[in-house]
mmCIF file of C-alpha atoms in Angstrom:
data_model
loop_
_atom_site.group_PDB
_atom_site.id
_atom_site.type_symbol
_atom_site.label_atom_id
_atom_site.label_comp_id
_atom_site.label_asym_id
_atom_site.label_seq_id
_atom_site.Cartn_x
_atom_site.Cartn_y
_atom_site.Cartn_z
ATOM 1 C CA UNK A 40 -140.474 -50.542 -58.686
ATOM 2 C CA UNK A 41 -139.776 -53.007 -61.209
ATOM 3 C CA UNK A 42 -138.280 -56.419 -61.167
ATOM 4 C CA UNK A 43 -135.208 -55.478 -62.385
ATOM 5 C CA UNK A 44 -134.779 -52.024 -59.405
ATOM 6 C CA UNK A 45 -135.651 -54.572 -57.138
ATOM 7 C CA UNK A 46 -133.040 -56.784 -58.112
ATOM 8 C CA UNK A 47 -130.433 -54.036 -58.000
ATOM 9 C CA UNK A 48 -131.794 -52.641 -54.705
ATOM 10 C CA UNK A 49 -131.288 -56.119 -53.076
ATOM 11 C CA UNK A 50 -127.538 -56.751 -54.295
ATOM 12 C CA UNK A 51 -126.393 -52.954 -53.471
ATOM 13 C CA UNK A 52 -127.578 -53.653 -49.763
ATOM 14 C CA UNK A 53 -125.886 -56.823 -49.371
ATOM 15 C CA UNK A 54 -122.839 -55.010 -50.930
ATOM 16 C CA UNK A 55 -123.327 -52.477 -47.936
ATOM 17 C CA UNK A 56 -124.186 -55.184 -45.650
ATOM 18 C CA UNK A 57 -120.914 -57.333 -45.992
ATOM 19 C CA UNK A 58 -118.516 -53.979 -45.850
ATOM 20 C CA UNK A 59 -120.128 -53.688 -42.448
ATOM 21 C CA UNK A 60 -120.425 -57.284 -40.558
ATOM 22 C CA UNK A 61 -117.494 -56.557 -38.833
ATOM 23 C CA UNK A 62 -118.215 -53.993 -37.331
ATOM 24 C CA UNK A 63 -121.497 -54.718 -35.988
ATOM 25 C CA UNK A 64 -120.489 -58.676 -34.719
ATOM 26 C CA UNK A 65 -117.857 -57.193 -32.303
ATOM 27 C CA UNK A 66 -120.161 -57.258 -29.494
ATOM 28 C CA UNK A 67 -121.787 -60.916 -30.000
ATOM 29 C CA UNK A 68 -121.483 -62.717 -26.701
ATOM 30 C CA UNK A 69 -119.878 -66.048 -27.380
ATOM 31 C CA UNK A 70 -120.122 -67.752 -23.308
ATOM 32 C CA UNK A 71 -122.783 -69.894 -23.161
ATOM 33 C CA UNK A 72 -124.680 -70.688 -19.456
ATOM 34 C CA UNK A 73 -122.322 -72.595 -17.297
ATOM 35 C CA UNK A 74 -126.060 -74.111 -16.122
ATOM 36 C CA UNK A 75 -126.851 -75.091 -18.988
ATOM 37 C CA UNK A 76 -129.127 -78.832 -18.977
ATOM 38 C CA UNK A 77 -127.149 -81.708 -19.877
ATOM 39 C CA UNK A 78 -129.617 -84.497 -21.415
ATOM 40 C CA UNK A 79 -129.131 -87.343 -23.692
ATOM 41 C CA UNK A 80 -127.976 -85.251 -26.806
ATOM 42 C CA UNK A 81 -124.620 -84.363 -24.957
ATOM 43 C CA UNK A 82 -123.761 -88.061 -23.865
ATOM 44 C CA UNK A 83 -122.541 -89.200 -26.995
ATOM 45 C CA UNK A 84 -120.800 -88.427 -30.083
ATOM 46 C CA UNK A 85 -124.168 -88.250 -32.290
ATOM 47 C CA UNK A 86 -125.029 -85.039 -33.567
ATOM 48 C CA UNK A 87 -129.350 -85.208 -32.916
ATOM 49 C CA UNK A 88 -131.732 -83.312 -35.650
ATOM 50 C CA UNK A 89 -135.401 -82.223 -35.050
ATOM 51 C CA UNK A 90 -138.101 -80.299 -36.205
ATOM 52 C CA UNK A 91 -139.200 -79.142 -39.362
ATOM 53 C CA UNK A 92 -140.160 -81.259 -42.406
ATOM 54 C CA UNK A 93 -140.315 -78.006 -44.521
ATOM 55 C CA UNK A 94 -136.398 -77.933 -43.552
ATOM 56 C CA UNK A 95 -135.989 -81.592 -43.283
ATOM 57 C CA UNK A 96 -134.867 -81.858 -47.239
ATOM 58 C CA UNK A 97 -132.049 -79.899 -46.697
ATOM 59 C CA UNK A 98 -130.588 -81.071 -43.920
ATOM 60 C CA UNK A 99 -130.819 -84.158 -44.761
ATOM 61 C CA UNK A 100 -128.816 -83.279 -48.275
ATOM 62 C CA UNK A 101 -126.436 -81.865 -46.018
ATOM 63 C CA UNK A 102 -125.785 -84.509 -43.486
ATOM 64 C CA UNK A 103 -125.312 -87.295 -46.858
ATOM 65 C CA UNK A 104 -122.969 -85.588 -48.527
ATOM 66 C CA UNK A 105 -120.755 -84.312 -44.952
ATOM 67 C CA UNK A 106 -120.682 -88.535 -44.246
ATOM 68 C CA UNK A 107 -119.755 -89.268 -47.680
ATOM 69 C CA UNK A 108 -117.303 -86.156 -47.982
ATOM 70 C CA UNK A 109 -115.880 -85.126 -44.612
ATOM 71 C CA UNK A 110 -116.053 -88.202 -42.297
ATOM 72 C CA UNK A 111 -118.344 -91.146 -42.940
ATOM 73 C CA UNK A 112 -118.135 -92.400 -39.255
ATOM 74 C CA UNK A 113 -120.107 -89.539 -38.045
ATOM 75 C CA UNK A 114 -123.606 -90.602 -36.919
ATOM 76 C CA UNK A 115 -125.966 -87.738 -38.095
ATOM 77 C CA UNK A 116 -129.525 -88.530 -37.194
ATOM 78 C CA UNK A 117 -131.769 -86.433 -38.612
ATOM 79 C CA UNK A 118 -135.869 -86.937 -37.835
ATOM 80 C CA UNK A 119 -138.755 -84.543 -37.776
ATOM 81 C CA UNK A 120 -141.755 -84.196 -35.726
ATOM 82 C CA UNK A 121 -142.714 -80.652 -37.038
ATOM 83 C CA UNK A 122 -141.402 -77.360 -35.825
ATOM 84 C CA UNK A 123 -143.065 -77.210 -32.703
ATOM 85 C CA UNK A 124 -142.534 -80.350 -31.532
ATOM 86 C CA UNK A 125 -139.162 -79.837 -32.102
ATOM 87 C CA UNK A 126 -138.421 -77.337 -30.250
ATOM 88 C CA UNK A 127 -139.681 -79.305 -27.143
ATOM 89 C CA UNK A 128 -137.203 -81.640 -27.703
ATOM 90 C CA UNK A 129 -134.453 -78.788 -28.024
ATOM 91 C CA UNK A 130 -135.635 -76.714 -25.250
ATOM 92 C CA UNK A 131 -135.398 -79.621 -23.152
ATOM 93 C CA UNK A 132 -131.767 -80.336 -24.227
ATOM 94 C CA UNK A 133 -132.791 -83.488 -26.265
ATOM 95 C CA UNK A 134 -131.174 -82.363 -29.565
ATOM 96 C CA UNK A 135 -128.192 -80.395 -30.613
ATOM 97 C CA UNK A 136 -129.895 -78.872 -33.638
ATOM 98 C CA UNK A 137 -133.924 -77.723 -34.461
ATOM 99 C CA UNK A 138 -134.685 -76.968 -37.558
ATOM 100 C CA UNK A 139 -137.613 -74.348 -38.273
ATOM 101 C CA UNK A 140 -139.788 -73.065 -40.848
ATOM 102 C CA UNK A 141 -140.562 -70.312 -38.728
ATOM 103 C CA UNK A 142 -138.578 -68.686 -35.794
ATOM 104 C CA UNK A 143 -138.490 -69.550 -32.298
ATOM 105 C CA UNK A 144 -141.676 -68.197 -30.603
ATOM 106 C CA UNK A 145 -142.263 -66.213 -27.079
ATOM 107 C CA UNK A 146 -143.315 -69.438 -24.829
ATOM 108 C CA UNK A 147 -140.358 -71.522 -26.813
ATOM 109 C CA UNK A 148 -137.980 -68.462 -25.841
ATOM 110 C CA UNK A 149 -139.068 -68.840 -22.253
ATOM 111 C CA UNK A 150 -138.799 -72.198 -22.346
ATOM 112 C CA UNK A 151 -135.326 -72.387 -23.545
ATOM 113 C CA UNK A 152 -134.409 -69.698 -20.866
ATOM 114 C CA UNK A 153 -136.111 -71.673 -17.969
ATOM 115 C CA UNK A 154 -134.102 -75.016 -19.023
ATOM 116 C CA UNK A 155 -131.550 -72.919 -19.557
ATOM 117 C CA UNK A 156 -130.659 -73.365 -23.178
ATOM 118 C CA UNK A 157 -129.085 -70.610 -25.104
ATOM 119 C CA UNK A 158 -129.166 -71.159 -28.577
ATOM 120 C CA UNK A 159 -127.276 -69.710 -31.618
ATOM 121 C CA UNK A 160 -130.110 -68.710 -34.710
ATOM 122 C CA UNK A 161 -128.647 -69.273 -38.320
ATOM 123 C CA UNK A 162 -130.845 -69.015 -41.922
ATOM 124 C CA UNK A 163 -130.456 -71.351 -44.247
ATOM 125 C CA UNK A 164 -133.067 -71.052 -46.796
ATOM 126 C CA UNK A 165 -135.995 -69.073 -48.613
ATOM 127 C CA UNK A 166 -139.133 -70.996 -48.937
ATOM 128 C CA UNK A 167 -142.198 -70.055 -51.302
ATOM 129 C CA UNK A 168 -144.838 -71.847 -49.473
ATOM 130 C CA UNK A 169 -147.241 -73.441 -51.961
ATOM 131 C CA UNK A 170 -150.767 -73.587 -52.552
ATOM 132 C CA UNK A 171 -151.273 -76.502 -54.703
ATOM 133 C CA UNK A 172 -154.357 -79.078 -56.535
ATOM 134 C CA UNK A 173 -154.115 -81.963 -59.141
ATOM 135 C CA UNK A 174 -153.135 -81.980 -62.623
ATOM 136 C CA UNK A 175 -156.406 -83.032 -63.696
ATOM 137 C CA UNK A 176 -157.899 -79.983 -61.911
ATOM 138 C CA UNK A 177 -158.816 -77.635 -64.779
ATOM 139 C CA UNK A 178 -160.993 -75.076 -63.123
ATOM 140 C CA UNK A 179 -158.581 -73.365 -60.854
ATOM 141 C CA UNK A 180 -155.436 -71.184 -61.821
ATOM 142 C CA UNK A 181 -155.042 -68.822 -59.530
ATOM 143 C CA UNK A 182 -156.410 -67.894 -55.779
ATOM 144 C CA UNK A 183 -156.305 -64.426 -53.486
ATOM 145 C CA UNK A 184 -155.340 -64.773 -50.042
ATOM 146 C CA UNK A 185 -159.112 -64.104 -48.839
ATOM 147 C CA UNK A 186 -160.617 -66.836 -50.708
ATOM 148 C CA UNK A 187 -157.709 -68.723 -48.965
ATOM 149 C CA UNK A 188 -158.965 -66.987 -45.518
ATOM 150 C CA UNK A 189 -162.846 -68.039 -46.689
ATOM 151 C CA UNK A 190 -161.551 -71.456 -46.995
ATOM 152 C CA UNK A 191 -159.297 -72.013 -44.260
ATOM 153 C CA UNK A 192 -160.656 -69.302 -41.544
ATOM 154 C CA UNK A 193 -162.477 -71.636 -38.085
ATOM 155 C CA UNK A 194 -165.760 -70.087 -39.398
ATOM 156 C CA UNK A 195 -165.254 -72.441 -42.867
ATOM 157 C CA UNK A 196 -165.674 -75.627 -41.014
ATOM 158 C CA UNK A 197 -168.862 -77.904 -42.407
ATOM 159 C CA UNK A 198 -169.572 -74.960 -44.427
ATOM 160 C CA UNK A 199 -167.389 -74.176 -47.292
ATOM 161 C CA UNK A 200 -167.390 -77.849 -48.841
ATOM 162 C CA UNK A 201 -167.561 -77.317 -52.368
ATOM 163 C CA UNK A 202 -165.186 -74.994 -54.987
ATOM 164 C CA UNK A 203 -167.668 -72.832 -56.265
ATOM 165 C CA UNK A 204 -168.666 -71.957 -52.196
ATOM 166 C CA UNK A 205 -164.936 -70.620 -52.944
ATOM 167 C CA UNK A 206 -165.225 -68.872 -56.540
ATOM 168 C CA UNK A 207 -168.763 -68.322 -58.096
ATOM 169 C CA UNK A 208 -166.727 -69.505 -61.427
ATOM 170 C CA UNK A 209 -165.442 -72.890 -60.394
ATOM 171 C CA UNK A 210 -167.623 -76.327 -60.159
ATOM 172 C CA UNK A 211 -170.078 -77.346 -57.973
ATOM 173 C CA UNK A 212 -167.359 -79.837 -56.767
ATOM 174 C CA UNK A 213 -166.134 -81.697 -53.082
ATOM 175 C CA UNK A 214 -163.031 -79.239 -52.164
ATOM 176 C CA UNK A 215 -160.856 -82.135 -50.139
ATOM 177 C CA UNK A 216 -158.448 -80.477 -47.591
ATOM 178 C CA UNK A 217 -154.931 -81.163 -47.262
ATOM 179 C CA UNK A 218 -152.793 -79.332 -44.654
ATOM 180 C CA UNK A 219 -150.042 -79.038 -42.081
ATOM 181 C CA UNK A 220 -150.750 -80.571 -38.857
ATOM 182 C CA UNK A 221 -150.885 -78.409 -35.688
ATOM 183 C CA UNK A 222 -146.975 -79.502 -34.890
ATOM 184 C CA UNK A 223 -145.958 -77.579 -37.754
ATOM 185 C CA UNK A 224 -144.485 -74.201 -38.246
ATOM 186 C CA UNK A 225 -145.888 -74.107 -41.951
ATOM 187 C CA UNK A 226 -149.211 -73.977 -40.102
ATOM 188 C CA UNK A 227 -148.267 -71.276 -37.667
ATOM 189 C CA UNK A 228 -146.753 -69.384 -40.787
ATOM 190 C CA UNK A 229 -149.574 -70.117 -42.895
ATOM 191 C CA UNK A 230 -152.542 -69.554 -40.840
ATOM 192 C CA UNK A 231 -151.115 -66.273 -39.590
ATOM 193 C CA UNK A 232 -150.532 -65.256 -43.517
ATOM 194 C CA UNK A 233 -154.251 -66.497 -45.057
ATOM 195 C CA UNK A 234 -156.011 -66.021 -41.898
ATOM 196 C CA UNK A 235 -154.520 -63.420 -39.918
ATOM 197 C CA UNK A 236 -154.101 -65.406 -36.519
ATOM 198 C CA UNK A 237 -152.115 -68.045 -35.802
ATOM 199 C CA UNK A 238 -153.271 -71.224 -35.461
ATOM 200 C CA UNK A 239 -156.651 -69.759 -36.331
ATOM 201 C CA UNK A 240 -157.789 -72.850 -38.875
ATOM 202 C CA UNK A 241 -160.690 -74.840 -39.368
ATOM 203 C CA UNK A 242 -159.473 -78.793 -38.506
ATOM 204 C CA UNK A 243 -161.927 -81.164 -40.897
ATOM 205 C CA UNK A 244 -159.196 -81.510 -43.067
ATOM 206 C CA UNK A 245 -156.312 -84.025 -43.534
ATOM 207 C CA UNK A 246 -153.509 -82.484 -41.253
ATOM 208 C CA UNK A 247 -150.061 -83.866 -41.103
ATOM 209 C CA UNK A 248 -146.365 -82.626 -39.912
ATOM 210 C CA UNK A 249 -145.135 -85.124 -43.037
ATOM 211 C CA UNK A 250 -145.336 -83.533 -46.228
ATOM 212 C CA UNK A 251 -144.965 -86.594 -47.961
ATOM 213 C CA UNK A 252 -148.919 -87.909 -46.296
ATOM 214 C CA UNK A 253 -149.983 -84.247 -47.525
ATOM 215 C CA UNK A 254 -148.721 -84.568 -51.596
ATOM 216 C CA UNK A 255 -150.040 -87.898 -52.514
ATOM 217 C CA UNK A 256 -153.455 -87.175 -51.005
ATOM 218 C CA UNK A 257 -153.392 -84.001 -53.250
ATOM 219 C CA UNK A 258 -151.577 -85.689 -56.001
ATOM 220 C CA UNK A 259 -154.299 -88.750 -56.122
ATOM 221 C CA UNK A 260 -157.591 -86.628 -55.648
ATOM 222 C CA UNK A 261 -158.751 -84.235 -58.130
ATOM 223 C CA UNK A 262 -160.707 -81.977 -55.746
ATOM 224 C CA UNK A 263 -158.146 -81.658 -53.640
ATOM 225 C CA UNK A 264 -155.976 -78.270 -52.566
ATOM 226 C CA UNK A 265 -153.319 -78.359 -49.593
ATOM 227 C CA UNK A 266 -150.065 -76.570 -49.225
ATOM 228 C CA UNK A 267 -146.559 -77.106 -47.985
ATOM 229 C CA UNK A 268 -143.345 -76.415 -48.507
ATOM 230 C CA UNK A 269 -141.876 -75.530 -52.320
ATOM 231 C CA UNK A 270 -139.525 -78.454 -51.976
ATOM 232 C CA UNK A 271 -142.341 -80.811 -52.064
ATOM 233 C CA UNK A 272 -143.895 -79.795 -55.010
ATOM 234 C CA UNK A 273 -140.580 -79.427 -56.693
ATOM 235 C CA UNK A 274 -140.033 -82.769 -56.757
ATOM 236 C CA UNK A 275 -143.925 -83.882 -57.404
ATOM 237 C CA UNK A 276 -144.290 -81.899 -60.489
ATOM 238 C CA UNK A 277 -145.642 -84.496 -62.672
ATOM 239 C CA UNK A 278 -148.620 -85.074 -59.837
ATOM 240 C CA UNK A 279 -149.094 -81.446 -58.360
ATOM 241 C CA UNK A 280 -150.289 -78.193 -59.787
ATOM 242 C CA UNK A 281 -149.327 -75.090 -57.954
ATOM 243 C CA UNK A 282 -151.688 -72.250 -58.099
ATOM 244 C CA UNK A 283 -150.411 -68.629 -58.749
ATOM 245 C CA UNK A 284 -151.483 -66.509 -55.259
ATOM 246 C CA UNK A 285 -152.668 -63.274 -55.808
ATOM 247 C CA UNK A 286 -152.496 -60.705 -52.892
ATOM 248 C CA UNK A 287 -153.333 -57.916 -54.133
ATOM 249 C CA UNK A 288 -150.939 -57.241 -57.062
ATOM 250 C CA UNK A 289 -151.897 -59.879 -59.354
ATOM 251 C CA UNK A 290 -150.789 -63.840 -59.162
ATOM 252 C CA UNK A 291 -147.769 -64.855 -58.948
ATOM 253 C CA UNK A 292 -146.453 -68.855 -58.912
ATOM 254 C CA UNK A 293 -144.094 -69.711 -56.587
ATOM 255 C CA UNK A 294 -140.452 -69.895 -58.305
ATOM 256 C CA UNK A 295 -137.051 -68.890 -56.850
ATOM 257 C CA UNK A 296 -137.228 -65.318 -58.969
ATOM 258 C CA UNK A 297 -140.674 -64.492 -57.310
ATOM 259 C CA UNK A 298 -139.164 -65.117 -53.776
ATOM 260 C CA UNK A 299 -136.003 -62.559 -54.841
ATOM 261 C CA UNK A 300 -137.623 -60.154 -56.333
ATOM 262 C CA UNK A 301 -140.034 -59.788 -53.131
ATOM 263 C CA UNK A 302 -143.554 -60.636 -55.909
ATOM 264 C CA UNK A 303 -144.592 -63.825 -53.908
ATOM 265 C CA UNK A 304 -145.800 -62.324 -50.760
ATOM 266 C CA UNK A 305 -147.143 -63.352 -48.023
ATOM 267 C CA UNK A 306 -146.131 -66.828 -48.649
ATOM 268 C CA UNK A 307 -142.381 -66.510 -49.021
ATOM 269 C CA UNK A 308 -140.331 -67.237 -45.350
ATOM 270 C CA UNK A 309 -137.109 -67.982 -44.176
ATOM 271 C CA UNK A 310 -135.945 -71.146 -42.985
ATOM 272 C CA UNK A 311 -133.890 -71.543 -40.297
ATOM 273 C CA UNK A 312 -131.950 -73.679 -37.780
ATOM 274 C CA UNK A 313 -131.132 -73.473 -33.909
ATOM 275 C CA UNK A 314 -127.837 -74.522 -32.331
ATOM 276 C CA UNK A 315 -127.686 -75.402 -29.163
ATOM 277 C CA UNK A 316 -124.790 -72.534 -27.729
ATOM 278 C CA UNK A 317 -123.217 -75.639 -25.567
ATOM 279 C CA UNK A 318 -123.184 -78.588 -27.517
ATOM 280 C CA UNK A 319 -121.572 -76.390 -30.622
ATOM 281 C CA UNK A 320 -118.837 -75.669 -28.034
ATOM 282 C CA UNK A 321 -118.440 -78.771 -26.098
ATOM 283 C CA UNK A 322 -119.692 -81.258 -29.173
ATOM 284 C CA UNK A 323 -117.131 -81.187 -31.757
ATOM 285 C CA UNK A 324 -119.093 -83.617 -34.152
ATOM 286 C CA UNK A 325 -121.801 -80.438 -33.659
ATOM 287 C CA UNK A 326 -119.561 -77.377 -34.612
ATOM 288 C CA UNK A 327 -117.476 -79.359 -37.579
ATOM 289 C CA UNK A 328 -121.333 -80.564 -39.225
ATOM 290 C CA UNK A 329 -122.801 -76.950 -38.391
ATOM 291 C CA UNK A 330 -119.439 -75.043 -40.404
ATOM 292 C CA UNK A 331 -119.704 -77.854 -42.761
ATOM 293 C CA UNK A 332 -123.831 -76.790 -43.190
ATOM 294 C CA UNK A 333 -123.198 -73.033 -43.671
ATOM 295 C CA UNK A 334 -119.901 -73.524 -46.231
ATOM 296 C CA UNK A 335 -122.315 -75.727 -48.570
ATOM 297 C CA UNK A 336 -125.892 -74.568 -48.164
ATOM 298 C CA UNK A 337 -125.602 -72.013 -50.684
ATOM 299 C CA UNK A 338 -125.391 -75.255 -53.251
ATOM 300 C CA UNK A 339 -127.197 -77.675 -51.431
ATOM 301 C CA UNK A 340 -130.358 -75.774 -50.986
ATOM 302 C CA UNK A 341 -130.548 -75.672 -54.633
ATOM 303 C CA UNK A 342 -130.100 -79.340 -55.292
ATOM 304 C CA UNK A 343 -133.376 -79.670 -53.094
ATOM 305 C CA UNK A 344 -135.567 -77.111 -54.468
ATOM 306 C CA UNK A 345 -135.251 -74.331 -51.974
ATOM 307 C CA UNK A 346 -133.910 -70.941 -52.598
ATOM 308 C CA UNK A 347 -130.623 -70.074 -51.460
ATOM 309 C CA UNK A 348 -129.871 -67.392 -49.432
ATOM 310 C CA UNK A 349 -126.748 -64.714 -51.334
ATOM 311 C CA UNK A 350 -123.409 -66.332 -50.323
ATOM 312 C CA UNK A 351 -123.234 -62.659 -47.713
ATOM 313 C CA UNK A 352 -126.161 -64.185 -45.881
ATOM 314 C CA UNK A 353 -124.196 -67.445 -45.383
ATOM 315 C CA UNK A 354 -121.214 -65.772 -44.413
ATOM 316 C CA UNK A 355 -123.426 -63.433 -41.841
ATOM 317 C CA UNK A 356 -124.727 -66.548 -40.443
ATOM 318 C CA UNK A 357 -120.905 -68.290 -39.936
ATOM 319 C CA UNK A 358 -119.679 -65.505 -38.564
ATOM 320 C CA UNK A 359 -122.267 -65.807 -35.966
ATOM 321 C CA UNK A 360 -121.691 -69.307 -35.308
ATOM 322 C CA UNK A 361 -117.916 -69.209 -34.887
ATOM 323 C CA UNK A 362 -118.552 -65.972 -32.159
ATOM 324 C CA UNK A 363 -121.321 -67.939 -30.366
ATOM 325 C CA UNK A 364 -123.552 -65.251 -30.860
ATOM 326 C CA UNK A 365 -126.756 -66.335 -28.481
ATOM 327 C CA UNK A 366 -130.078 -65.064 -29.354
ATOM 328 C CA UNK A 367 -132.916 -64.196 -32.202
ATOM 329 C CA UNK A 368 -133.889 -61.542 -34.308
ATOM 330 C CA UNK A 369 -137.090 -61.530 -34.072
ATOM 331 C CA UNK A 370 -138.205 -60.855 -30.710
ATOM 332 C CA UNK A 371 -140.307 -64.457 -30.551
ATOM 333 C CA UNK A 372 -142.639 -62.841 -32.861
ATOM 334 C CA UNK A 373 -143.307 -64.372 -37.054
ATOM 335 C CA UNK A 374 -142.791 -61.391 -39.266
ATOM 336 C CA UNK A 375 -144.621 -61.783 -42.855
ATOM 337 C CA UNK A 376 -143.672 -60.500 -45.809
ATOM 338 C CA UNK A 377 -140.116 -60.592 -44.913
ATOM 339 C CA UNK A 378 -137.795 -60.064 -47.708
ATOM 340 C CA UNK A 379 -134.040 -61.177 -48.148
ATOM 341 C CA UNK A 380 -132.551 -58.058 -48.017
ATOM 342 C CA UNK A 381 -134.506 -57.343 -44.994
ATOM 343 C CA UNK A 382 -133.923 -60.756 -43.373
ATOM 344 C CA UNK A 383 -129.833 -60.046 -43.952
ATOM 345 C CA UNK A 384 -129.971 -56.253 -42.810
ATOM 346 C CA UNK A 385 -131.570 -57.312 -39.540
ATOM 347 C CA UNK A 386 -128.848 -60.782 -39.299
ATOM 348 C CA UNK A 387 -126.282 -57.708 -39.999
ATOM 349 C CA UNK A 388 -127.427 -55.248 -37.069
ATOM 350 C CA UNK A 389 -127.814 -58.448 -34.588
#
């Protein structure tokens, strides 16, 4: 199918999907646990922020412009400690809101349950997870997912040092690491896509949950490769180059096209944030920033260098909100290769 059927297909099924949300939100469940855990995010008219630094951008766009625009006494404190981390603090009832760069996972669903947190899932975002080096690296253009595997896999560790252990072609060289820490959902989402397992990485490399440690090392070392969110190297252009990922259909660069037209696979994910079912009903300063979030996303999103989801998917996604609708669509599990029509026909059906 070409880029242009593609296209097409994807904008006739959200057509399809929106004549149909109706319907199929008429039996979300909108009560949350009357035992629900009260905890220091409840006590007080802050609305608290965790997780993600993949997702941190946005949300932080978001929570600027709702002070400056829709009530500048509101005290939105946004922080992030990486996806998994966060959702220890949000399980426990800490915050009101965890933001993701993967979904909520089987132990983090259990934990919710036993603390008894319910929690309402809304997308935000497309991300094309990139694989970048420096500028003045002239060797490299391109890389497959299993010479990302042969670099990354446990098995590399103390043994695939130099770029031409990688590619025959490329210079006996130093390859310098640079990676998401084990906090992070980009390295869930990432080892899972290059490696195959989860978690499954070799750890002599520079790790961090804060993608601004991760560019500069890449951006000031010329043997360097590391990867994060497309945000980041967005806005590092002049000190990054990204490197086209070929999977088995020829390279493609990350770009906002590539991610729509379902070409930059496996690296392309949604992003996502979790509401804490209580707070949005008993927190007003939580339910006015959260409507205020999905009504300006679509625009936002851009300004930061993410790729918006169609304005259906936002309006999917407020619809749920405003019916409490508890729960996740993916059964705890990450699902690669995920496109945006398929992300919004499953949001639809939920």
């Amino acid at each position: 199918m070409d880029i242009t059927a593609k296209g097409s297909a994807i904008r006739l099924g959200i057509l399809a999907l929106t004549a149909s949300v109706a319907a199929t939100l008429n039996s979300c469940t909108s009560a949350p646990s009357p035992q629900q855990n009260q905890s220091s995010a409840s006590s007080n008219g802050a609305v608290k922020i965790d997780g993600s630094s993949t997702v941190f951008p946005i949300t932080e766009a978001v929570a600027k412009e709702y002070k400056l625009n829709k009530n500048g006494n509101s005290e939105i404190q946004v922080a992030f400690s990486g996806t998994s981390a966060g959702f220890k603090k949000f399980c426990a009832g800490e915050t009101d809101i965890s933001n993701a760069s993967r979904p909520i996972l089987t132990d983090e669903v259990e934990a919710c349950r036993q603390a008894g947190v319910r929690y309402i899932e809304l997308p935000i975002a497309y991300d094309a997870l990139t694989v970048a080096v420096h500028p003045q690296n002239d060797w490299a253009k391109d890389i497959t997912i299993a010479e990302l595997k042969k670099i990354w896999e446990p098995a590399a560790q103390g043994k695939i040092t130099s770029w031409n252990q990688v590619r025959s072609s490329w210079p006996n060289k130093p390859l310098k690491l640079y990676g998401a820490g084990g906090e992070s959902g980009t390295f869930d989402y990432f080892t899972e896509a290059t490696v195959g397992k989860t978690r499954a990485s070799r750890t002599d490399y520079t790790a961090s949950e804060d993608d601004n440690v991760l560019v500069p090392g890449v951006g000031t070392d010329p043997n360097a490769l590391g990867y994060f969110g497309y945000a980041y190297y967005e806005a590092n252009q002049n000190r990054l180059k990204a490197l086209a990922v070929n999977s088995g259909d020829g390279a493609v660069l990350p770009a906002r096209q590539a991610v729509e037209n379902a070409q930059y696979q496996p690296l392309s994910r949604p992003l996502l944030m979790y509401v804490n079912a209580k707070y949005a009903q008993n927190k007003p300063e939580v339910r006015a920033f959260v409507e205020f979030y999905l009504k300006n996303a679509n625009r936002l999103v851009n300004t930061v260098g993410y790729i918006p989801l169609p304005e259906e998917g936002y309006h999917i996604a407020f619809v749920h909100f405003e019916r409490g609708k508890v729960g996740t669509v993916f059964a705890g599990e990450q699902k690669l290769n995920l496109t945006i029509g398929e992300l919004l026909r499953q949001e639809a059906k939920f």
